[in-house]
Amino acid sequence: MALITIGLAAAVIKFLLGWELIPGLDPIFMTPGDKPGEVMRAIEVIGSISCVLLGAYPMVLLLTRWFEKNR
């Protein structure tokens, strides 16, 4: 589980900041030269889903903790 988390964090950091923490990491979004509307690489689909969930899970955790205290 920790390896997946580290890999996801490294991919997001590479996309957002341009810092390559793990050399040779496959991009999770379109790269220069890709044409929109053509077949997406499977890793791009997984990357899009994981970036959405990356923000959703901490928010659900915070809401759950907040509503538990206000019972």
Short mmCIF file of C-alpha atoms in Angstrom, two decimals:
data_model
loop_
_atom_site.label_atom_id
_atom_site.label_comp_id
_atom_site.label_asym_id
_atom_site.label_seq_id
_atom_site.Cartn_x
_atom_site.Cartn_y
_atom_site.Cartn_z
CA MET A 1 0.00 0.00 0.00
CA ALA A 2 2.83 2.39 0.82
CA LEU A 3 4.47 1.73 -2.55
CA ILE A 4 1.26 2.67 -4.38
CA THR A 5 0.91 5.85 -2.32
CA ILE A 6 4.52 6.87 -2.97
CA GLY A 7 4.15 6.18 -6.70
CA LEU A 8 0.93 8.19 -6.92
CA ALA A 9 2.46 11.09 -5.01
CA ALA A 10 5.53 11.04 -7.27
CA ALA A 11 3.35 11.05 -10.40
CA VAL A 12 1.25 13.96 -9.17
CA ILE A 13 4.35 15.94 -8.17
CA LYS A 14 5.85 15.29 -11.61
CA PHE A 15 2.67 16.50 -13.32
CA LEU A 16 2.05 19.56 -11.15
CA LEU A 17 5.59 20.76 -10.44
CA GLY A 18 7.67 19.10 -13.15
CA TRP A 19 10.03 17.52 -10.61
CA GLU A 20 11.00 13.98 -11.62
CA LEU A 21 11.37 12.05 -8.35
CA ILE A 22 11.37 8.62 -10.03
CA PRO A 23 13.27 8.61 -13.36
CA GLY A 24 11.41 6.93 -16.22
CA LEU A 25 7.97 7.20 -14.60
CA ASP A 26 5.23 6.92 -17.25
CA PRO A 27 3.16 10.15 -17.45
CA ILE A 28 -0.35 10.00 -15.98
CA PHE A 29 -1.71 12.73 -18.26
CA MET A 30 -1.26 13.72 -21.90
CA THR A 31 2.26 14.70 -22.83
CA PRO A 32 3.37 17.17 -25.50
CA GLY A 33 2.84 15.56 -28.90
CA ASP A 34 -0.26 13.56 -27.90
CA LYS A 35 -3.40 14.41 -29.87
CA PRO A 36 -6.64 14.97 -27.91
CA GLY A 37 -9.45 12.60 -28.80
CA GLU A 38 -7.19 9.72 -29.80
CA VAL A 39 -6.90 6.55 -27.79
CA MET A 40 -5.71 7.25 -24.25
CA ARG A 41 -3.05 5.13 -22.63
CA ALA A 42 -4.46 3.03 -19.82
CA ILE A 43 -2.17 4.76 -17.33
CA GLU A 44 -3.80 8.12 -18.25
CA VAL A 45 -7.23 6.78 -17.31
CA ILE A 46 -5.88 5.39 -14.06
CA GLY A 47 -4.07 8.67 -13.40
CA SER A 48 -7.21 10.72 -13.88
CA ILE A 49 -9.19 8.50 -11.54
CA SER A 50 -6.45 8.44 -8.92
CA CYS A 51 -6.07 12.23 -8.90
CA VAL A 52 -9.79 12.63 -8.25
CA LEU A 53 -9.67 10.07 -5.45
CA LEU A 54 -6.49 11.63 -4.09
CA GLY A 55 -8.58 14.63 -3.06
CA ALA A 56 -11.82 12.80 -2.28
CA TYR A 57 -10.61 10.36 0.37
CA PRO A 58 -9.07 12.94 2.73
CA MET A 59 -12.23 15.06 2.41
CA VAL A 60 -14.46 12.10 3.29
CA LEU A 61 -12.22 11.34 6.28
CA LEU A 62 -12.46 14.93 7.52
CA LEU A 63 -16.23 15.06 7.07
CA THR A 64 -16.66 11.73 8.85
CA ARG A 65 -14.59 12.86 11.82
CA TRP A 66 -16.34 16.23 11.98
CA PHE A 67 -19.85 14.76 11.93
CA GLU A 68 -18.95 12.09 14.51
CA LYS A 69 -17.95 14.77 17.01
CA ASN A 70 -21.18 16.73 16.47
CA ARG A 71 -23.58 13.91 17.34
#
